[in-house]
Coordinates of C-alpha atoms in Angstrom, one line a residue:
Chain A
M3 CA -37.9 -49.9 -60.9
N4 CA -34.4 -50.6 -59.6
A5 CA -34.1 -53.3 -57.0
P6 CA -33.1 -51.8 -53.6
N7 CA -29.6 -52.8 -52.3
L8 CA -29.9 -55.2 -49.4
T9 CA -27.2 -55.9 -46.8
Q10 CA -26.3 -59.6 -46.3
A11 CA -28.4 -59.8 -43.1
E12 CA -31.3 -58.3 -44.9
Q13 CA -30.9 -60.7 -47.8
Q14 CA -31.2 -63.6 -45.4
E15 CA -34.2 -62.2 -43.7
Y16 CA -35.9 -61.4 -46.9
Q17 CA -35.2 -64.9 -48.2
Q18 CA -37.2 -66.4 -45.4
R19 CA -40.0 -64.0 -46.0
M20 CA -40.0 -64.9 -49.7
E21 CA -40.3 -68.6 -48.9
R22 CA -43.3 -68.0 -46.8
K23 CA -44.9 -65.8 -49.5
S24 CA -44.2 -68.4 -52.1
I25 CA -45.8 -71.1 -50.0
Q26 CA -48.8 -68.8 -49.4
M27 CA -49.1 -68.2 -53.2
A28 CA -48.8 -71.9 -54.0
I29 CA -51.6 -72.7 -51.6
L30 CA -53.9 -70.0 -53.0
Q31 CA -53.0 -71.2 -56.5
F32 CA -54.0 -74.7 -55.5
S33 CA -57.3 -73.6 -54.2
R34 CA -58.0 -71.7 -57.4
L35 CA -57.2 -74.8 -59.3
T36 CA -59.6 -76.8 -57.3
Q37 CA -62.4 -74.5 -58.2
Q38 CA -61.4 -74.3 -61.8
C39 CA -61.6 -78.1 -62.2
F40 CA -64.6 -78.5 -59.9
E41 CA -66.8 -76.3 -62.0
P42 CA -66.5 -78.0 -65.3
C43 CA -66.1 -81.6 -63.9
V44 CA -68.8 -81.8 -61.2
E45 CA -72.3 -81.1 -62.4
D46 CA -74.4 -83.9 -60.9
F47 CA -75.8 -83.3 -57.4
T48 CA -78.1 -86.2 -57.0
S49 CA -75.4 -87.9 -54.9
K50 CA -72.8 -86.6 -52.4
T51 CA -69.9 -88.7 -53.5
L52 CA -67.8 -88.2 -56.6
G53 CA -68.6 -90.6 -59.5
S54 CA -65.8 -92.3 -61.4
R55 CA -66.3 -90.1 -64.4
E56 CA -66.0 -87.0 -62.3
E57 CA -62.9 -88.3 -60.6
A58 CA -61.3 -89.0 -64.0
C59 CA -62.2 -85.5 -65.2
L60 CA -60.7 -83.9 -62.1
T61 CA -57.5 -85.9 -62.6
K62 CA -57.1 -85.0 -66.2
C63 CA -58.0 -81.4 -65.5
F64 CA -55.3 -81.2 -62.8
E65 CA -52.7 -82.7 -65.3
K66 CA -53.8 -80.3 -68.0
F67 CA -53.4 -77.2 -65.8
H68 CA -50.2 -78.5 -64.3
N69 CA -48.7 -79.0 -67.8
G70 CA -50.1 -75.7 -69.0
Q71 CA -48.8 -73.8 -66.0
T72 CA -45.3 -75.3 -66.4
R73 CA -45.2 -74.3 -70.1
I74 CA -46.5 -70.8 -69.4
A75 CA -43.9 -70.3 -66.6
Q76 CA -41.1 -71.3 -69.0
R77 CA -42.2 -69.0 -71.7
F78 CA -42.8 -66.2 -69.2
Q79 CA -39.3 -66.4 -68.0
E80 CA -37.8 -66.5 -71.5
N81 CA -39.8 -63.5 -72.6
M82 CA -39.1 -61.5 -69.5
A83 CA -35.4 -62.1 -70.0
V84 CA -35.7 -60.7 -73.5
I85 CA -37.7 -57.7 -72.4
T86 CA -35.3 -56.9 -69.5
N87 CA -32.2 -57.2 -71.9
N88 CA -33.8 -54.8 -74.3
G89 CA -33.7 -52.3 -71.5
Q90 CA -37.5 -51.8 -71.5
G91 CA -37.6 -52.6 -67.8
G92 CA -39.7 -55.1 -66.0
F93 CA -43.0 -54.2 -64.4
Chain B
M4 CA -50.8 -79.5 -47.1
S5 CA -47.9 -81.8 -46.4
F6 CA -46.6 -81.5 -49.9
I7 CA -45.7 -77.9 -49.1
F8 CA -44.4 -78.0 -45.6
G9 CA -41.5 -80.4 -45.9
G10 CA -39.1 -80.0 -43.0
Q11 CA -40.2 -77.8 -40.2
R12 CA -37.8 -75.5 -38.5
P13 CA -37.1 -76.3 -34.8
Q14 CA -38.2 -73.3 -32.8
P15 CA -40.2 -70.7 -34.8
S16 CA -40.3 -67.1 -33.5
K17 CA -43.5 -65.4 -32.6
D18 CA -43.7 -63.7 -36.0
E19 CA -43.1 -67.0 -37.7
K20 CA -45.8 -68.7 -35.7
F21 CA -48.3 -65.8 -36.4
A22 CA -47.4 -66.0 -40.1
M23 CA -48.2 -69.7 -40.1
L24 CA -51.5 -69.1 -38.4
D25 CA -52.3 -66.3 -40.8
M26 CA -51.6 -68.6 -43.7
E27 CA -54.0 -71.2 -42.3
F28 CA -56.7 -68.6 -41.8
E29 CA -56.3 -67.2 -45.3
T30 CA -56.3 -70.7 -46.8
S31 CA -59.5 -71.7 -45.1
T32 CA -61.1 -68.4 -46.0
D33 CA -60.1 -68.7 -49.6
I34 CA -61.3 -72.3 -50.0
F35 CA -64.6 -71.4 -48.2
T36 CA -65.1 -68.4 -50.5
R37 CA -64.5 -70.4 -53.6
M38 CA -66.7 -73.3 -52.5
M39 CA -69.4 -70.8 -51.7
G40 CA -69.1 -69.2 -55.1
S41 CA -69.2 -72.5 -57.0
C42 CA -72.0 -74.0 -54.9
M43 CA -74.2 -71.0 -55.0
K44 CA -73.8 -70.8 -58.7
K45 CA -74.6 -74.5 -59.3
C46 CA -77.4 -74.9 -56.8
V47 CA -79.1 -71.5 -56.5
L48 CA -78.2 -68.8 -59.0
Q49 CA -78.8 -70.9 -62.2
N50 CA -82.6 -71.0 -61.4
N51 CA -82.9 -67.6 -59.7
K52 CA -82.6 -64.8 -62.2
N53 CA -85.1 -62.7 -60.3
F54 CA -84.9 -63.7 -56.7
V55 CA -88.7 -63.9 -56.0
E56 CA -88.0 -65.9 -52.8
G57 CA -85.4 -65.3 -50.1
E58 CA -85.7 -68.7 -48.4
L59 CA -83.8 -71.7 -49.7
N60 CA -86.2 -74.3 -51.1
K61 CA -85.8 -78.0 -50.5
G62 CA -84.0 -78.7 -53.8
E63 CA -81.5 -75.9 -53.2
S64 CA -80.8 -77.0 -49.7
V65 CA -80.1 -80.6 -50.6
C66 CA -78.0 -79.5 -53.6
L67 CA -75.9 -77.2 -51.4
D68 CA -75.3 -80.1 -48.9
R69 CA -74.1 -82.4 -51.7
C70 CA -72.1 -79.6 -53.4
V71 CA -70.1 -78.9 -50.2
A72 CA -69.3 -82.6 -49.8
K73 CA -68.3 -83.0 -53.4
F74 CA -66.2 -79.8 -53.4
L75 CA -64.2 -81.0 -50.4
A76 CA -63.8 -84.4 -51.9
S77 CA -62.5 -82.8 -55.1
Q78 CA -60.1 -80.8 -53.0
Q79 CA -58.8 -84.0 -51.4
L80 CA -58.4 -85.7 -54.7
M81 CA -56.5 -82.9 -56.3
Q82 CA -54.3 -82.6 -53.2
K83 CA -53.4 -86.3 -53.6
K84 CA -52.5 -85.7 -57.3
M85 CA -50.5 -82.7 -56.3
E86 CA -48.5 -84.7 -53.8
E87 CA -47.8 -87.4 -56.4
A88 CA -46.7 -84.8 -58.9
S89 CA -44.5 -83.2 -56.3
K90 CA -42.8 -86.5 -55.5
N91 CA -42.1 -87.0 -59.2
G92 CA -39.9 -83.9 -59.0
G93 CA -42.4 -81.6 -60.8
G94 CA -42.1 -79.0 -58.2
M95 CA -45.0 -76.8 -57.1
M96 CA -47.1 -76.0 -60.2
G97 CA -44.3 -74.8 -62.4
M98 CA -43.3 -71.7 -60.5
Chain C
M29 CA -49.7 -78.7 -41.1
N30 CA -49.3 -78.8 -37.4
A31 CA -50.6 -75.8 -35.6
P32 CA -47.6 -74.0 -33.8
N33 CA -47.6 -73.9 -30.0
L34 CA -48.4 -70.5 -28.6
T35 CA -47.6 -69.1 -25.2
Q36 CA -50.6 -67.6 -23.3
A37 CA -49.5 -64.1 -24.1
E38 CA -49.1 -64.9 -27.8
Q39 CA -52.6 -66.5 -27.8
Q40 CA -54.1 -63.3 -26.5
E41 CA -52.3 -61.2 -29.0
Y42 CA -53.2 -63.5 -31.8
Q43 CA -56.8 -63.5 -30.7
Q44 CA -57.0 -59.8 -31.3
R45 CA -55.3 -60.1 -34.6
M46 CA -57.9 -62.7 -35.6
E47 CA -60.7 -60.5 -34.7
R48 CA -59.5 -57.7 -36.9
K49 CA -58.9 -60.2 -39.8
S50 CA -62.4 -61.6 -39.4
I51 CA -63.9 -58.2 -39.5
Q52 CA -61.9 -57.4 -42.6
M53 CA -63.0 -60.6 -44.2
A54 CA -66.6 -59.9 -43.4
I55 CA -66.4 -56.5 -44.9
L56 CA -64.9 -57.8 -48.1
Q57 CA -67.5 -60.5 -48.2
F58 CA -70.2 -57.9 -47.9
S59 CA -68.9 -55.9 -50.7
R60 CA -68.7 -59.0 -52.9
L61 CA -72.3 -59.7 -52.0
T62 CA -73.4 -56.2 -53.0
Q63 CA -71.9 -56.8 -56.4
Q64 CA -73.3 -60.3 -56.8
C65 CA -76.8 -59.0 -56.1
F66 CA -76.4 -55.7 -58.0
E67 CA -75.6 -57.4 -61.3
P68 CA -78.7 -59.6 -61.7
C69 CA -81.1 -57.2 -60.0
V70 CA -80.3 -53.8 -61.4
E71 CA -80.4 -53.6 -65.2
D72 CA -82.3 -50.4 -65.9
F73 CA -80.2 -47.2 -66.3
T74 CA -82.9 -44.8 -67.5
S75 CA -83.1 -43.4 -63.9
K76 CA -80.7 -42.9 -61.1
T77 CA -82.9 -44.2 -58.3
L78 CA -83.7 -47.8 -57.5
G79 CA -87.1 -48.9 -58.6
S80 CA -89.4 -50.9 -56.2
R81 CA -88.9 -54.0 -58.2
E82 CA -85.1 -53.6 -58.0
E83 CA -85.3 -53.1 -54.3
A84 CA -87.3 -56.2 -53.8
C85 CA -84.9 -58.2 -55.9
L86 CA -81.9 -56.9 -53.9
T87 CA -83.6 -57.8 -50.6
K88 CA -84.5 -61.3 -51.7
C89 CA -81.0 -61.8 -53.1
F90 CA -79.5 -60.7 -49.8
E91 CA -81.7 -63.2 -48.0
K92 CA -80.9 -66.0 -50.4
F93 CA -77.2 -65.5 -50.1
H94 CA -77.4 -65.1 -46.3
N95 CA -79.3 -68.4 -46.0
G96 CA -77.1 -70.2 -48.5
Q97 CA -73.9 -69.0 -46.8
T98 CA -75.2 -70.1 -43.4
R99 CA -76.0 -73.6 -44.7
I100 CA -72.7 -73.9 -46.5
A101 CA -70.8 -72.9 -43.4
Q102 CA -72.5 -75.5 -41.3
R103 CA -71.8 -78.3 -43.8
F104 CA -68.3 -77.1 -44.3
Q105 CA -67.6 -77.4 -40.6
E106 CA -69.2 -80.8 -40.4
N107 CA -67.2 -82.1 -43.3
M108 CA -64.0 -80.7 -42.1
A109 CA -64.5 -82.4 -38.8
V110 CA -64.9 -85.7 -40.5
I111 CA -61.8 -85.2 -42.7
T112 CA -59.6 -84.1 -39.8
N113 CA -60.7 -87.1 -37.7
N114 CA -59.9 -89.4 -40.6
G115 CA -56.3 -88.2 -40.2
Q116 CA -56.2 -86.9 -43.8
G117 CA -55.2 -83.5 -42.5
G118 CA -56.7 -80.1 -43.3
F119 CA -55.4 -78.0 -46.1
Chain D
M9 CA -70.3 -50.2 -41.0
S10 CA -71.8 -49.8 -37.6
F11 CA -73.1 -53.4 -37.6
I12 CA -69.5 -54.6 -37.4
F13 CA -67.8 -52.2 -35.0
G14 CA -70.0 -52.6 -32.0
G15 CA -68.2 -51.3 -29.0
Q16 CA -65.0 -49.5 -29.5
R17 CA -62.0 -50.1 -27.3
P18 CA -60.9 -47.0 -25.2
Q19 CA -57.4 -46.2 -26.4
P20 CA -56.1 -48.0 -29.4
S21 CA -52.4 -48.4 -30.0
K22 CA -50.7 -47.0 -33.0
D23 CA -50.7 -50.4 -34.7
E24 CA -54.4 -50.8 -34.0
K25 CA -55.2 -47.3 -35.4
F26 CA -53.2 -48.1 -38.5
A27 CA -54.9 -51.4 -38.9
M28 CA -58.3 -49.6 -38.7
L29 CA -57.2 -47.1 -41.4
D30 CA -55.9 -49.9 -43.6
M31 CA -59.2 -51.6 -43.3
E32 CA -61.0 -48.4 -44.4
F33 CA -58.7 -48.0 -47.3
E34 CA -59.1 -51.6 -48.5
T35 CA -62.8 -51.4 -48.1
S36 CA -63.2 -48.3 -50.2
T37 CA -60.8 -49.7 -52.8
D38 CA -62.6 -53.0 -52.9
I39 CA -66.0 -51.4 -53.3
F40 CA -64.7 -49.0 -55.9
T41 CA -63.1 -51.8 -57.9
R42 CA -66.3 -53.8 -57.9
M43 CA -68.5 -50.9 -58.8
M44 CA -66.2 -50.1 -61.7
G45 CA -66.3 -53.7 -62.9
S46 CA -70.1 -53.8 -62.8
C47 CA -70.7 -50.4 -64.3
M48 CA -68.2 -50.8 -67.1
K49 CA -69.7 -54.1 -67.9
K50 CA -73.3 -52.8 -67.9
C51 CA -72.7 -49.5 -69.6
V52 CA -69.7 -49.9 -71.8
L53 CA -68.5 -53.4 -72.5
Q54 CA -71.8 -54.9 -73.7
N55 CA -71.7 -52.7 -76.8
N56 CA -68.0 -52.5 -77.4
K57 CA -66.6 -55.8 -78.6
N58 CA -64.1 -54.1 -80.8
F59 CA -63.3 -50.8 -79.2
V60 CA -63.5 -48.6 -82.3
E61 CA -63.6 -45.5 -80.2
G62 CA -61.7 -44.5 -77.0
E63 CA -64.0 -41.6 -75.9
L64 CA -67.1 -42.3 -73.9
N65 CA -70.1 -41.4 -75.9
K66 CA -73.1 -39.5 -74.4
G67 CA -75.1 -42.7 -73.7
E68 CA -72.2 -44.4 -72.0
S69 CA -71.5 -41.3 -69.8
V70 CA -75.1 -41.0 -68.6
C71 CA -75.3 -44.7 -68.0
L72 CA -72.1 -44.6 -65.8
D73 CA -73.5 -41.7 -63.8
R74 CA -76.7 -43.5 -63.0
C75 CA -74.9 -46.8 -62.5
V76 CA -72.7 -45.3 -59.7
A77 CA -75.7 -43.8 -58.0
K78 CA -77.6 -47.1 -58.1
F79 CA -74.6 -49.2 -57.1
L80 CA -74.1 -47.1 -54.0
A81 CA -77.9 -47.1 -53.2
S82 CA -77.8 -50.9 -53.5
Q83 CA -74.9 -51.0 -51.1
Q84 CA -76.8 -48.8 -48.6
L85 CA -79.9 -51.0 -48.9
M86 CA -78.0 -54.2 -48.4
Q87 CA -76.2 -52.7 -45.4
K88 CA -79.6 -51.9 -43.8
K89 CA -80.6 -55.5 -44.4
M90 CA -77.4 -56.7 -42.9
E91 CA -77.9 -54.6 -39.8
E92 CA -81.4 -56.0 -39.4
A93 CA -80.2 -59.6 -39.9
S94 CA -77.4 -58.9 -37.4
K95 CA -79.9 -57.6 -34.8
N96 CA -81.9 -60.7 -35.2
G97 CA -79.0 -62.7 -33.9
G98 CA -78.0 -64.1 -37.3
G99 CA -74.4 -63.1 -36.9
M100 CA -72.2 -62.0 -39.7
M101 CA -73.1 -64.0 -42.8
G102 CA -72.9 -67.4 -41.2
M103 CA -69.2 -67.4 -40.4
Chain E
M11 CA -66.9 -46.1 -38.2
N12 CA -65.2 -43.1 -36.6
A13 CA -61.7 -42.4 -37.9
P14 CA -59.2 -42.9 -35.1
N15 CA -57.3 -39.8 -33.8
L16 CA -53.6 -39.8 -34.9
T17 CA -50.8 -37.8 -33.5
Q18 CA -48.9 -35.7 -35.9
A19 CA -46.0 -38.1 -36.0
E20 CA -48.4 -41.0 -36.7
Q21 CA -50.1 -39.0 -39.5
Q22 CA -46.7 -38.5 -41.2
E23 CA -45.9 -42.2 -40.9
Y24 CA -49.3 -43.3 -42.1
Q25 CA -49.1 -40.9 -45.0
Q26 CA -46.0 -42.8 -46.3
R27 CA -47.7 -46.1 -45.8
M28 CA -50.7 -44.8 -47.8
E29 CA -48.5 -43.8 -50.7
R30 CA -47.1 -47.3 -50.9
K31 CA -50.5 -48.8 -50.7
S32 CA -51.8 -46.5 -53.4
I33 CA -48.9 -47.4 -55.7
Q34 CA -49.5 -51.1 -55.1
M35 CA -53.2 -50.7 -55.9
A36 CA -52.4 -48.8 -59.0
I37 CA -50.1 -51.5 -60.2
L38 CA -52.6 -54.2 -59.6
Q39 CA -55.3 -52.1 -61.3
F40 CA -53.1 -51.8 -64.3
S41 CA -52.5 -55.5 -64.5
R42 CA -56.2 -56.1 -64.3
L43 CA -56.7 -53.6 -67.1
T44 CA -54.2 -55.4 -69.2
Q45 CA -56.1 -58.6 -68.9
Q46 CA -59.5 -56.9 -69.5
C47 CA -58.3 -55.5 -72.8
F48 CA -56.2 -58.5 -73.8
E49 CA -59.2 -60.9 -73.6
P50 CA -61.5 -59.1 -76.1
C51 CA -58.8 -57.6 -78.3
V52 CA -56.4 -60.6 -78.9
E53 CA -58.0 -63.7 -80.4
D54 CA -55.6 -64.8 -83.1
F55 CA -52.8 -67.1 -82.1
T56 CA -51.5 -68.0 -85.5
S57 CA -48.7 -65.5 -84.9
K58 CA -46.7 -64.4 -81.9
T59 CA -46.7 -60.7 -82.6
L60 CA -49.6 -58.3 -82.2
G61 CA -51.3 -57.3 -85.5
S62 CA -52.1 -53.7 -86.2
R63 CA -55.8 -54.3 -85.6
E64 CA -55.1 -55.8 -82.2
E65 CA -52.8 -52.9 -81.3
A66 CA -55.5 -50.4 -82.2
C67 CA -58.1 -52.3 -80.2
L68 CA -55.8 -52.4 -77.1
T69 CA -55.2 -48.7 -77.4
K70 CA -58.9 -47.8 -77.7
C71 CA -59.7 -50.2 -74.9
F72 CA -57.1 -48.5 -72.7
E73 CA -58.6 -45.1 -73.4
K74 CA -62.2 -46.3 -72.9
F75 CA -61.3 -47.7 -69.5
H76 CA -59.2 -44.7 -68.6
N77 CA -62.1 -42.4 -69.4
G78 CA -64.7 -44.6 -67.7
Q79 CA -62.6 -44.9 -64.6
T80 CA -62.1 -41.2 -64.3
R81 CA -65.8 -40.5 -64.7
I82 CA -66.8 -43.2 -62.2
A83 CA -64.2 -41.9 -59.6
Q84 CA -65.7 -38.4 -59.9
R85 CA -69.3 -39.6 -59.4
F86 CA -68.2 -41.9 -56.6
Q87 CA -66.7 -39.0 -54.7
E88 CA -69.7 -36.8 -55.3
N89 CA -72.1 -39.5 -54.1
M90 CA -70.0 -40.4 -51.1
A91 CA -70.0 -36.8 -50.1
V92 CA -73.8 -36.7 -50.2
I93 CA -74.1 -40.0 -48.3
T94 CA -71.7 -38.9 -45.6
N95 CA -73.4 -35.5 -45.1
N96 CA -76.8 -37.3 -44.7
G97 CA -75.3 -38.9 -41.7
Q98 CA -75.7 -42.4 -43.0
G99 CA -72.1 -43.1 -42.5
G100 CA -69.6 -44.5 -45.0
F101 CA -68.9 -48.2 -45.3
Chain F
M4 CA -43.1 -49.2 -64.0
S5 CA -41.3 -45.9 -64.3
F6 CA -44.5 -43.9 -64.6
I7 CA -45.2 -44.8 -61.0
F8 CA -41.9 -44.5 -59.3
G9 CA -41.0 -40.9 -60.1
G10 CA -38.3 -39.7 -57.7
Q11 CA -36.7 -42.2 -55.4
R12 CA -36.0 -41.4 -51.8
P13 CA -32.3 -41.3 -50.9
Q14 CA -31.8 -44.1 -48.4
P15 CA -34.7 -46.3 -47.8
S16 CA -35.1 -48.1 -44.5
K17 CA -35.1 -51.9 -44.2
D18 CA -38.9 -51.9 -44.0
E19 CA -39.2 -49.7 -47.1
K20 CA -36.8 -51.9 -49.0
F21 CA -38.8 -55.0 -48.1
A22 CA -42.0 -53.3 -49.0
M23 CA -40.6 -52.5 -52.4
L24 CA -39.5 -56.1 -52.9
D25 CA -42.9 -57.3 -51.8
M26 CA -44.5 -55.1 -54.3
E27 CA -42.4 -56.5 -57.1
F28 CA -43.2 -60.0 -56.0
E29 CA -46.9 -59.4 -55.9
T30 CA -46.9 -57.6 -59.2
S31 CA -45.1 -60.4 -61.0
T32 CA -47.4 -62.9 -59.3
D33 CA -50.5 -61.0 -60.2
I34 CA -49.5 -60.6 -63.9
F35 CA -48.5 -64.2 -64.1
T36 CA -51.8 -65.4 -62.6
R37 CA -53.8 -63.2 -65.0
M38 CA -51.7 -64.3 -68.0
M39 CA -52.2 -67.9 -67.1
G40 CA -55.9 -67.4 -66.6
S41 CA -56.3 -65.8 -70.0
C42 CA -54.1 -68.1 -72.0
M43 CA -55.5 -71.3 -70.5
K44 CA -58.9 -70.0 -71.3
K45 CA -58.1 -69.1 -74.9
C46 CA -55.8 -72.1 -75.7
V47 CA -57.0 -75.0 -73.6
L48 CA -60.3 -74.6 -71.9
Q49 CA -62.4 -73.6 -74.9
N50 CA -61.9 -77.0 -76.4
N51 CA -61.8 -79.1 -73.3
K52 CA -65.1 -79.3 -71.6
N53 CA -64.5 -82.9 -70.4
F54 CA -60.7 -83.2 -70.0
V55 CA -60.3 -86.5 -71.7
E56 CA -56.6 -86.0 -71.9
G57 CA -54.1 -84.6 -69.4
E58 CA -51.2 -83.9 -71.8
L59 CA -51.1 -80.7 -73.8
N60 CA -51.4 -81.5 -77.5
K61 CA -49.4 -79.8 -80.2
G62 CA -52.0 -77.1 -81.0
E63 CA -52.4 -76.2 -77.3
S64 CA -48.7 -76.0 -76.8
V65 CA -48.0 -73.7 -79.7
C66 CA -51.1 -71.5 -78.8
L67 CA -49.8 -71.1 -75.2
D68 CA -46.3 -70.0 -76.5
R69 CA -47.8 -67.4 -78.7
C70 CA -50.4 -66.3 -76.1
V71 CA -47.6 -65.6 -73.5
A72 CA -45.7 -63.5 -76.1
K73 CA -48.8 -61.6 -77.1
F74 CA -49.9 -61.0 -73.5
L75 CA -46.6 -59.6 -72.5
A76 CA -46.5 -57.4 -75.7
S77 CA -50.0 -56.2 -74.8
Q78 CA -48.8 -55.3 -71.3
Q79 CA -45.8 -53.4 -72.8
L80 CA -48.1 -51.5 -75.2
M81 CA -50.6 -50.6 -72.4
Q82 CA -47.7 -49.5 -70.2
K83 CA -46.6 -47.1 -72.9
K84 CA -50.1 -45.7 -73.2
M85 CA -50.3 -45.3 -69.5
E86 CA -47.0 -43.4 -69.4
E87 CA -48.3 -41.1 -72.1
A88 CA -51.5 -40.5 -70.3
S89 CA -49.6 -39.9 -67.1
K90 CA -47.4 -37.2 -68.8
N91 CA -50.5 -35.5 -70.0
G92 CA -51.5 -34.9 -66.4
G93 CA -54.2 -37.4 -66.3
G94 CA -52.8 -39.0 -63.2
M95 CA -53.0 -42.7 -62.4
M96 CA -56.2 -44.0 -63.8
G97 CA -58.5 -41.4 -62.2
M98 CA -57.9 -42.3 -58.6

């Protein structure tokens, strides 16, 4: 898929649109992360406040995902660069 | 989500305002849907393979109440961690 | 996130947009519910019509989710009100 | 989904008409995707951990046919229940 | 839900919109399929290249889903035709 | 995805161009999200029921690197199969 040519004005407009989309995506990613950590970390419903063990688990879970995501994003970009240079096209 | 909306532009256009409201709507919807999925799984589905009863029993009801409170508390906690990570220059989740 | 200020005309227009979005969301929620009840309730594929036991299970499943969702929505709103009043902001 | 579209407005604008058609498209797509997910899981994936064969065998084919019929029948049944709940003032799924 | 009446110009415009939406949907379906086959077929991470057994599994998995999807789509359309003719309405 | 975009129209309008770019963005986002889900599951979550440690250890890091490479290779392979199926008149996944 060849990227379409944009005029300068269109580029600016699209830039703004992209920013909004990225924010939107980040928010949804955050809410997915909340669920992904909630499910393994919170299993006791005899109380309605988080216990200290649950809080520690959520914190470590957040860090683990944050670190994992950062690493995956780096490798993703490196691999995509190789694939694109090999002329196999992106998606 | 103050870690995302840093500086606000002065006078947003109608489309921008609507886009912001859409975002808020989709965010609440998404968090609600996920919370419902997790809480139904933890409080109701685990013990209801056959659905012999449509009403929520006492145990399920209390469990759901606590689950909602804990889910939102987890969300607040993670948001705090996210803001901290964001301040330390980590950027938004590696993307 | 501060809600943007809308003029009265914009409010009316957005209201209509919201209605459509809510309908859309309700439809997708319904189709998710169908799948969620189908999976545990329908397990016999020696026939192509629903058996009476399967129908009963689907009906109870629907009621259970309907009741669960109603309760969760109430608690969600109560909790959000408390969080917002504490000045911790929404999402 | 007559329980959702109660009274129709007299003369919808182009945007409104397109939005209605979009909704119909997304609804069919969503239901199709979910049906496919459930039926592939129930009829094919449970017995294919290693995918030694790309063709559907007789048992899988017949199972898929029945699964589609039952999924759509379940959908009709749940829709009926939804309409009943809606009439009794319950509103749309608590939201 | 009654389909809204479109003028001829609107029909043409919507046709194009539909094409884009169908492409979008096909792409997302493809990426879901990639994940669905990756998860059961690729389990060894002592190397960073696909083994021949993994490649064979991915290929068969693709064919299986492709065949399954084709069959389900046919039955879906047949069943929907019956439901619509019975006057029970679509979704 | 050359199997999808067959003939390109001569001069797309601004809306069409934006729609194409949106599509590209959503496609990359979707593939990234799925890859992350699968690789975190295979390399990290299976051995971390309790999250005692926030850092990635050596084994997890190496596993993630390989998982990304294999996921993208799988995606390329499946794309090739898709293009072959498409040439043989099968159309796009039966829909």
